[in-house]
XYZ file of C-alpha atoms in Angstrom:
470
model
C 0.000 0.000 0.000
C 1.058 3.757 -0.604
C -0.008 7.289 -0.289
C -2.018 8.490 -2.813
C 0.351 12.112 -3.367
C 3.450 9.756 -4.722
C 1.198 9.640 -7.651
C 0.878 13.529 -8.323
C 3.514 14.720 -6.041
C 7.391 15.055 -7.966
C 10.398 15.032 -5.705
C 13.076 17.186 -7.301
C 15.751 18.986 -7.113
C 16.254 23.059 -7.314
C 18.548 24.929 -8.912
C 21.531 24.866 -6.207
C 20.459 21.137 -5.703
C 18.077 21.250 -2.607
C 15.576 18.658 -2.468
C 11.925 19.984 -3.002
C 8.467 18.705 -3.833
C 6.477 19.694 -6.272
C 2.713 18.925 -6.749
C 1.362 18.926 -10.326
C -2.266 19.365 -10.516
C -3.070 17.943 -13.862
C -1.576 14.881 -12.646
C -3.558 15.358 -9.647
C -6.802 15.752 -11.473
C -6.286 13.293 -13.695
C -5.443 10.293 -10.801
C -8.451 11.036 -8.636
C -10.655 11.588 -11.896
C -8.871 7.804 -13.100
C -9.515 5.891 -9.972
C -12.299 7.599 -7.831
C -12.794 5.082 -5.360
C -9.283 6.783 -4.143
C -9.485 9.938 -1.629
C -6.134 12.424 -0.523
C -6.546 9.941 2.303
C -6.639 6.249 1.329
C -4.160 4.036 1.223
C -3.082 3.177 -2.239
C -3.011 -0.488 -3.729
C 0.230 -0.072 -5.958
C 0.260 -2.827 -7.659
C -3.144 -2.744 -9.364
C -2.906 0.895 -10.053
C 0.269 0.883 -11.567
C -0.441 -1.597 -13.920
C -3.640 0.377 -15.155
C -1.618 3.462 -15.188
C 1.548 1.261 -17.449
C -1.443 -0.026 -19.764
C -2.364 3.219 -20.816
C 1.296 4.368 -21.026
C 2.232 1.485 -23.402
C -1.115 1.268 -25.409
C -1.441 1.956 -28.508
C -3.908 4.300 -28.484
C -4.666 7.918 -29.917
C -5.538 8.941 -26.796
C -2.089 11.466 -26.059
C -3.530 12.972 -23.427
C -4.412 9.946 -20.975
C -1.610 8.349 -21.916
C 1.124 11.731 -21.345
C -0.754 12.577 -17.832
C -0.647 8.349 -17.129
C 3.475 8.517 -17.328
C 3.289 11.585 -15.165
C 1.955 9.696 -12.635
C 4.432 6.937 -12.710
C 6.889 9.326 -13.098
C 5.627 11.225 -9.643
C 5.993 7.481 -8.072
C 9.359 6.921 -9.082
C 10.915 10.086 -7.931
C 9.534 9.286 -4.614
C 11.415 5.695 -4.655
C 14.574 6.800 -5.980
C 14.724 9.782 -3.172
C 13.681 6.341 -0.873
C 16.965 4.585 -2.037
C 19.254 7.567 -1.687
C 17.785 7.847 2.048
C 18.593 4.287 2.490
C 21.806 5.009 0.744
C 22.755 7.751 3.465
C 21.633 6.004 6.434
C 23.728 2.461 5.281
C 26.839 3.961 4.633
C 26.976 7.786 4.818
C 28.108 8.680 7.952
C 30.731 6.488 7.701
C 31.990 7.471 3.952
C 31.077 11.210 4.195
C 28.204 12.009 2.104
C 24.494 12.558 2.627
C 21.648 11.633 0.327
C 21.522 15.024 -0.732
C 24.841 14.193 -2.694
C 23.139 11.474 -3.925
C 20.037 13.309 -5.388
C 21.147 14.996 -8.679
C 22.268 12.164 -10.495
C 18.740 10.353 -10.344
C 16.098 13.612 -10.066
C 16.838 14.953 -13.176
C 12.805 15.115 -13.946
C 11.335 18.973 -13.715
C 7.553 17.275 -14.302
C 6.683 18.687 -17.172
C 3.801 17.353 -19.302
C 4.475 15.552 -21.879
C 8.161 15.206 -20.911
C 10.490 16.266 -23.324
C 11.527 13.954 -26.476
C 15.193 15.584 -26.893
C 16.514 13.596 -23.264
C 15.879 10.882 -21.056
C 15.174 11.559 -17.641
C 16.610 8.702 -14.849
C 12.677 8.029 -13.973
C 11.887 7.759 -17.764
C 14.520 4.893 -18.351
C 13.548 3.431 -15.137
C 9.491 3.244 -16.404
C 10.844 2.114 -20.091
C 13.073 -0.564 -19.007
C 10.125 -1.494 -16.099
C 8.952 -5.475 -16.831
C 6.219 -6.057 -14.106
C 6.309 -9.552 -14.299
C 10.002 -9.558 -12.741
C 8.644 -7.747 -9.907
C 7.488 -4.173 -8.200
C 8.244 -0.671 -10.056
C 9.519 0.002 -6.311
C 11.932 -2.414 -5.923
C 12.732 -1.809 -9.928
C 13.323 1.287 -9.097
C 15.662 1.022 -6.684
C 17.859 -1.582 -8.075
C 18.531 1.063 -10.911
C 19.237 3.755 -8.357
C 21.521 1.010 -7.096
C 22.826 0.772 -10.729
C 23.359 3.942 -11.725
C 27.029 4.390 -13.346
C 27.248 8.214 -12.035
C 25.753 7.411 -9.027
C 27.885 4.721 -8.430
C 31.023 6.377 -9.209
C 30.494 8.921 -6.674
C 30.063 6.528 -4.209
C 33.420 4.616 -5.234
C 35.346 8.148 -4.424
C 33.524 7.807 -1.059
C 34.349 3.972 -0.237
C 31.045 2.426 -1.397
C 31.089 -0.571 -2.958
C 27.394 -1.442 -3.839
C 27.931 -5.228 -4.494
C 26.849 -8.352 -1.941
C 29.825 -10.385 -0.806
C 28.531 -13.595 -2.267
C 28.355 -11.703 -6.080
C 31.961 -11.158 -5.045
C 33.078 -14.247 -3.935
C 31.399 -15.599 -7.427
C 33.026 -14.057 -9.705
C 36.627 -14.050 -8.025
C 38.857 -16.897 -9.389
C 41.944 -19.034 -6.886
C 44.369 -17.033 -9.236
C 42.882 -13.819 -8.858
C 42.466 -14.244 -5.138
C 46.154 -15.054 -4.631
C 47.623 -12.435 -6.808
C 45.246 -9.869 -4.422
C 45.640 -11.549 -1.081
C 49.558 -11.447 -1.556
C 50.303 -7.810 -3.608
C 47.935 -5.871 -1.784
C 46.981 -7.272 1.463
C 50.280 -8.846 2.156
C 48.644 -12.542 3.695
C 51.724 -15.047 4.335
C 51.311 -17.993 2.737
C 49.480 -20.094 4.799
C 46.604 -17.767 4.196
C 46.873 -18.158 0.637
C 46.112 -21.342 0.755
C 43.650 -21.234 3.032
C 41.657 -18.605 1.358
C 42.194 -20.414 -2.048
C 41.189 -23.979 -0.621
C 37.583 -22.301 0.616
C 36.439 -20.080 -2.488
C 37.273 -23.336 -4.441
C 34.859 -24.946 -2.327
C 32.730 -21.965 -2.507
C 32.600 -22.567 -6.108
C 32.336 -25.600 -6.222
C 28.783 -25.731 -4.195
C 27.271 -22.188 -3.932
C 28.094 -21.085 -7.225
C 27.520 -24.603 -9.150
C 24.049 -24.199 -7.018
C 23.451 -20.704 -8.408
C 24.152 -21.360 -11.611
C 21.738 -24.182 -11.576
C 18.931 -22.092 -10.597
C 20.012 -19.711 -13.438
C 19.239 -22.030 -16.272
C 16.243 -23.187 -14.623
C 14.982 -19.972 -14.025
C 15.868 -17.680 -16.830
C 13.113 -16.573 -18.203
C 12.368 -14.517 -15.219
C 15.371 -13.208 -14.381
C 18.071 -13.475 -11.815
C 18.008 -13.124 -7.921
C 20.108 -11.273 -5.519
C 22.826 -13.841 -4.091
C 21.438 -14.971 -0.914
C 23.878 -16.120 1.742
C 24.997 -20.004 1.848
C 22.015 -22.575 3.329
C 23.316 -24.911 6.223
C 23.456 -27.825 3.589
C 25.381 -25.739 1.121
C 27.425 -24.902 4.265
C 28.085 -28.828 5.118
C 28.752 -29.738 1.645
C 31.705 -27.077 1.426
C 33.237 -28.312 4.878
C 33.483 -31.853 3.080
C 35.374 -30.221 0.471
C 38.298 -28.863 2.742
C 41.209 -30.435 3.258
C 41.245 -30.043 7.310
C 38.252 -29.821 9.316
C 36.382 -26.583 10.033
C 32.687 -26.288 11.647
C 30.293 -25.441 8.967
C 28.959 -22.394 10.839
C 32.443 -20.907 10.970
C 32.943 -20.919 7.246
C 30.379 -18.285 6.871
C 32.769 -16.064 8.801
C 35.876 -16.770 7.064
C 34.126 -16.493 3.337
C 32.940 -13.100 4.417
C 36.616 -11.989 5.622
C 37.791 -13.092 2.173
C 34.938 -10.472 0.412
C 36.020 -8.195 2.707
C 39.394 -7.910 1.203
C 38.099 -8.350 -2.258
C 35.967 -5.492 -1.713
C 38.786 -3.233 -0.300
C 41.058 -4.292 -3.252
C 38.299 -3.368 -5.693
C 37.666 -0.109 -4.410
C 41.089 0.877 -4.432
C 41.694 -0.113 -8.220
C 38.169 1.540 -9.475
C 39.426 5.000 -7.878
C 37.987 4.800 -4.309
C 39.497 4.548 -0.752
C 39.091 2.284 1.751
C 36.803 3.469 5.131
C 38.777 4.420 7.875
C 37.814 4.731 11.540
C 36.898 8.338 12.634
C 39.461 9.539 15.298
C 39.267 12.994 16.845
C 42.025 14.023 18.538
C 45.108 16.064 16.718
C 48.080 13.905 16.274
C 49.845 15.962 18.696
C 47.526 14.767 21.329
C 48.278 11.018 20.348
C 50.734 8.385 21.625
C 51.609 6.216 18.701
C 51.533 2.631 18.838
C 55.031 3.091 18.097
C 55.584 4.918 21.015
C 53.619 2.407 23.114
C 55.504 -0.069 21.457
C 59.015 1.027 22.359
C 58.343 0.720 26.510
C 57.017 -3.141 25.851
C 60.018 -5.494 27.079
C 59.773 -7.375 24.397
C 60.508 -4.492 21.913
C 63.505 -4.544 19.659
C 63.972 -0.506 20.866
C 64.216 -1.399 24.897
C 66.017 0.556 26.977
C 68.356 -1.595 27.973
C 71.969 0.891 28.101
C 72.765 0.107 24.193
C 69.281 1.437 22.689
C 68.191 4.561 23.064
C 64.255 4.871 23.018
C 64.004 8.697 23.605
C 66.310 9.535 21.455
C 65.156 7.287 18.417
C 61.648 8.483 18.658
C 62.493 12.370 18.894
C 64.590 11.328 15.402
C 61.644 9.109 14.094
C 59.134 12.261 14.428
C 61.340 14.385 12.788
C 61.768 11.888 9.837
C 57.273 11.461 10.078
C 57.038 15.167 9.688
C 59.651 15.277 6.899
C 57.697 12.069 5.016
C 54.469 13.634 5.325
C 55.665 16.810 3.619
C 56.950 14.921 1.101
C 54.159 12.600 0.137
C 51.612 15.413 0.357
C 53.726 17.403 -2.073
C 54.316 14.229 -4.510
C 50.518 13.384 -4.692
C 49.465 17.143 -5.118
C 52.010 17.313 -8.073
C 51.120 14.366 -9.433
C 46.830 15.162 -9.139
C 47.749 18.180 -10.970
C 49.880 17.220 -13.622
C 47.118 14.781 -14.396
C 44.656 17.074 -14.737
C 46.609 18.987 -16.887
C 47.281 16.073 -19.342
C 43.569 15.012 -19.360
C 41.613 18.245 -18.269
C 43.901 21.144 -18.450
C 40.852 23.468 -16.937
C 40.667 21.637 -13.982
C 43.881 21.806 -13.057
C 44.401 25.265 -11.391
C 41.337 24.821 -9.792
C 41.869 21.571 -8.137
C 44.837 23.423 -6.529
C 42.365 26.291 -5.781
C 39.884 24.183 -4.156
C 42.425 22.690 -2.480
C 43.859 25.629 -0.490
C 40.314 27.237 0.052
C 38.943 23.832 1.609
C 42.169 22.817 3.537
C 43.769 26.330 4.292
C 40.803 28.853 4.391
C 38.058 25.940 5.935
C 35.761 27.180 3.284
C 32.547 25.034 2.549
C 32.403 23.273 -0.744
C 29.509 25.297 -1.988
C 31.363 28.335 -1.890
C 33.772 26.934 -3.078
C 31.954 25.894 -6.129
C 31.312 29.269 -7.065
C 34.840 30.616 -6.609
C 36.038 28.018 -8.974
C 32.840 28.363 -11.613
C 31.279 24.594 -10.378
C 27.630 24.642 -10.034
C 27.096 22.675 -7.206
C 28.876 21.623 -4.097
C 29.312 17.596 -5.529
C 31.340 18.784 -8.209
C 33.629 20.335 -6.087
C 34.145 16.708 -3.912
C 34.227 14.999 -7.211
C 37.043 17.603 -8.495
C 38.887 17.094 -5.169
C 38.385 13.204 -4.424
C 39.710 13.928 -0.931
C 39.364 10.300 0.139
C 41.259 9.257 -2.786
C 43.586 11.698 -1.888
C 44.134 10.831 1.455
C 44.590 7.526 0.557
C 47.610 7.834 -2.632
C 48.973 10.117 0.446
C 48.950 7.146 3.440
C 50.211 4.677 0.595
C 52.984 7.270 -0.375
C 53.552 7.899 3.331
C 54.048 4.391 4.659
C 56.502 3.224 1.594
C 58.610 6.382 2.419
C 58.575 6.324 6.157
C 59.244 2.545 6.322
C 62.713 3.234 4.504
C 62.908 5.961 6.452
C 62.870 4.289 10.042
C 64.521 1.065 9.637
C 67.637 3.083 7.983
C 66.917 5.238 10.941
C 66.841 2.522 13.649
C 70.048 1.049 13.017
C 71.648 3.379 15.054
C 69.559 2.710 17.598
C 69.282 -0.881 17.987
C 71.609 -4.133 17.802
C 71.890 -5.831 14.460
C 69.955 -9.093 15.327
C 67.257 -7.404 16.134
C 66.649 -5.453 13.236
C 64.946 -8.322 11.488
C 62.176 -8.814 14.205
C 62.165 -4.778 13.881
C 61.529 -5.531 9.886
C 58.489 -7.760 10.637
C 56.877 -5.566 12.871
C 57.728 -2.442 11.499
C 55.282 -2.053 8.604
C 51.793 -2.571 11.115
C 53.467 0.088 13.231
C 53.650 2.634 11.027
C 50.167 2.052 9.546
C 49.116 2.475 12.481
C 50.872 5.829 13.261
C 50.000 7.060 9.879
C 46.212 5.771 10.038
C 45.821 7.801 12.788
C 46.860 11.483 10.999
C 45.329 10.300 7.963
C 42.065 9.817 9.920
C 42.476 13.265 11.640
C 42.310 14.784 8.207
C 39.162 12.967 7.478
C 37.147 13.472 10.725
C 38.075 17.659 10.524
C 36.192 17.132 6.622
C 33.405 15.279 8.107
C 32.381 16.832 11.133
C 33.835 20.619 11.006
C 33.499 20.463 14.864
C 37.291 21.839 14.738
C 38.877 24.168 11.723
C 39.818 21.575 8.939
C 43.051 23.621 9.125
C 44.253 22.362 12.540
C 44.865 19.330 11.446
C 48.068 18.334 11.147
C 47.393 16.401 7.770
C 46.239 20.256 6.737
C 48.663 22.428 8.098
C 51.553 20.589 5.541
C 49.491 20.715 2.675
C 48.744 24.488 3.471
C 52.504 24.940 4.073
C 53.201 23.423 0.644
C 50.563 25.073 -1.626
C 51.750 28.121 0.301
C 55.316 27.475 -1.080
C 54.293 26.575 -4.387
C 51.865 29.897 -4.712
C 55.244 31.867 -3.854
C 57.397 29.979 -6.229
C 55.184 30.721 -9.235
């Protein structure tokens, strides 16, 4: 059931991309004129009146009129379900990637609810009604798969850490080779994990997907199904399948750990960043696990009359510092010259943005209209700050790593510099994590000047250098 003003009613979008209804009375009129056993009041049956409403769309009939104010109607319905699905969007992963449904909105309310809508462009609700088969399901749920779907839409949420695809899609169409090749680059798994993860998605395969694949074939004429998760049976059937015994409830768990890192991998290579936890304090204000590290017994920097603790970490800030400044200069240079090769125009004002965001803490919708943007999502999509906070940890943690074990040989006996090796690398992503994060909770909350971070402070110092260079 529904309210009867989703049929007459059009969710939209003004000019500087606030969200606004707008209630069109000849598509008012008509609907209670169409089906007047339905008040202002009642509660709608959607189903049955959206299939009158699509037979008079799709008829061929000389009847323009019926037939224009008909696809209004639907129209008016849709807008309501795609602003549903950006909602759902916002509350599911927003708050922890940074955007709001109101980011969301302009790439699917493109409709201004005019009557008969316009033959020279498609709106988003018009390809969602022409592409609508009801006997695959509910314009509503149609509706928000292609919200769900949307290439635009989709690519915004990349640059923000969203993925929108289920784990068991993933885990389908991820091969053994595949996973190893990821598992060992990028997330760095010994070995023994390897093998582990490769021994389960074969057995994955082998049952969930052979299963799936089944139902396919036997079901194609209506379409396919969201992956659902494993059943118990298909659960027992891929324990049999592994060479050492696990308890079918526990391979759930592991399966999803394995999406979980094909996800991350896939979000870094289709332009996104990863989510991050949201940390508060300055880095100032922190001790690093480094830090915390270095007054454990058992670590290779003890105190112990030949290493020097104190001394080591008032050298290892200096060399953080230094890194920092360094990485944020190399990605800014290398974001520019990119835009320069591709998209010369965009160049200066990425830099612009940059400063005025970072430097000035100006909001992203003035900033739009200092750099001639329309609308404050172009400016995030210009700047890509998660992206950019993320080619600046990666940049970060391969220079500081050199950095600190060259460093710590002067601080530390030579047989321990190899347990010093092992450990070093989750140290330091640690460490940097945590001013990486400080960036990205001053951009998300404002509850403190972006600019006192120190993330922000050494890009302002360098775009300040490079201003005075010019």
């Amino acid at each position: 059931m529904g309210a009867a003003f989703h049929y007459y009613q059009l969710v939209a979008i003004n000019g500087t991309g606030a969200r606004r209804i707008v209630e069109i009375a000849a598509a008012k009129s008509f609907f209670f004129s169409a089906f007047p056993q339905i008040s202002p009041q009642s509660n709608v049956p959607n189903a049955p009146i959206q299939r009158q409403l699509l037979e008079w769309v799709r008829a061929n009939s000389p009847e323009t009129e019926k037939k224009n104010l008909a696809e209004r109607c639907l129209l008016c319905f849709i807008s309501w379900q795609s602003d549903r699905a950006c909602t759902h969007l916002e509350v599911q992963f927003g708050s922890h990637h940074g955007f709001r449904a109101s980011d969301l909105l302009p790439f699917v309310l493109d409709d201004d609810g005019t009557i008969p809508t316009p033959s020279t462009y498609q709106t988003f609700a018009q390809s969602v009604l022409q592409s609508f088969k009801p006997k695959q399901g509910s314009l509503s749920t149609w509706t928000n798969l292609r919200v769900k779907h949307h290439s635009e839409l989709n690519r915004f949420l990349l640059e923000c850490g969203v993925y929108l695809i289920g784990d068991w899609a993933i885990l389908n169409d991820t091969n053994s080779q595949q996973l190893e090749r990821i598992f060992r680059d990028f997330h760095r798994c010994t070995d023994l994990e390897i093998q582990r993860g490769k021994a389960l998605l074969t057995a994955y395969h082998a049952i969930y997907r052979a299963d799936r694949l089944l139902e396919r074939r036997q079901r194609s004429h209506r379409g396919t199904r969201r992956c659902k998760p494993p059943s118990v049976s298909q659960l027992e059937r891929m324990a049999a399948l592994l060479p050492s015994p696990i308890d079918p409830e526990d391979i759930t768990t592991q399966l999803q750990t394995i999406a979980t890192r094909l996800r991350s991998y896939r979000i870094h290579v289709r332009g996104g960043t990863l989510m991050t936890e949201s940390l508060d304090k300055s880095q100032e204000e922190r001790v690093s696990l480094t830090e915390q590290r270095s007054a454990n017994a058992s670590s290779p920097l003890k105190d112990d009359g030949e290493d020097r603790p104190g001394e080591f970490l008032q050298s290892y800030r200096k060399e953080f510092l230094n890194a920092l400044e360094d990485s944020l200069a190399s990605v800014t240079t290398a974001r520019f010259q990119k835009l320069q090769r591709r998209e010369p125009e965009k160049a200066q004002n990425f830099l612009t943005a940059l400063h005025l965001f970072h430097c000035e803490d100006r909001i992203m919708s003035d900033i739009a209209k200092e750099v001639g943007l329309k609308a404050q999502y172009q400016v995030a999509r210009l700047l890509k700050l998660k992206a950019f906070r993320a080619d600046v940890r990666q940049q970060l943690l391969v220079l500081l790593r050199d950095r600190v074990l060259e460093l710590a040989k002067a601080y530390t006996a030579p047989e321990r510099l190899y347990a010093l090796n092992r450990e070093l690398e989750v140290l330091l992503e640690e460490q940097i994590d945590r001013a990486i994060d400080d960036a990205q909770t001053a951009t998300q909350t404002r509850k403190t000047p972006t600019s006192t971070s120190l993330f922000a402070r050494i890009l302002c110092r360098h775009l300040n250098s490079s201003r005075t260079s010019e």
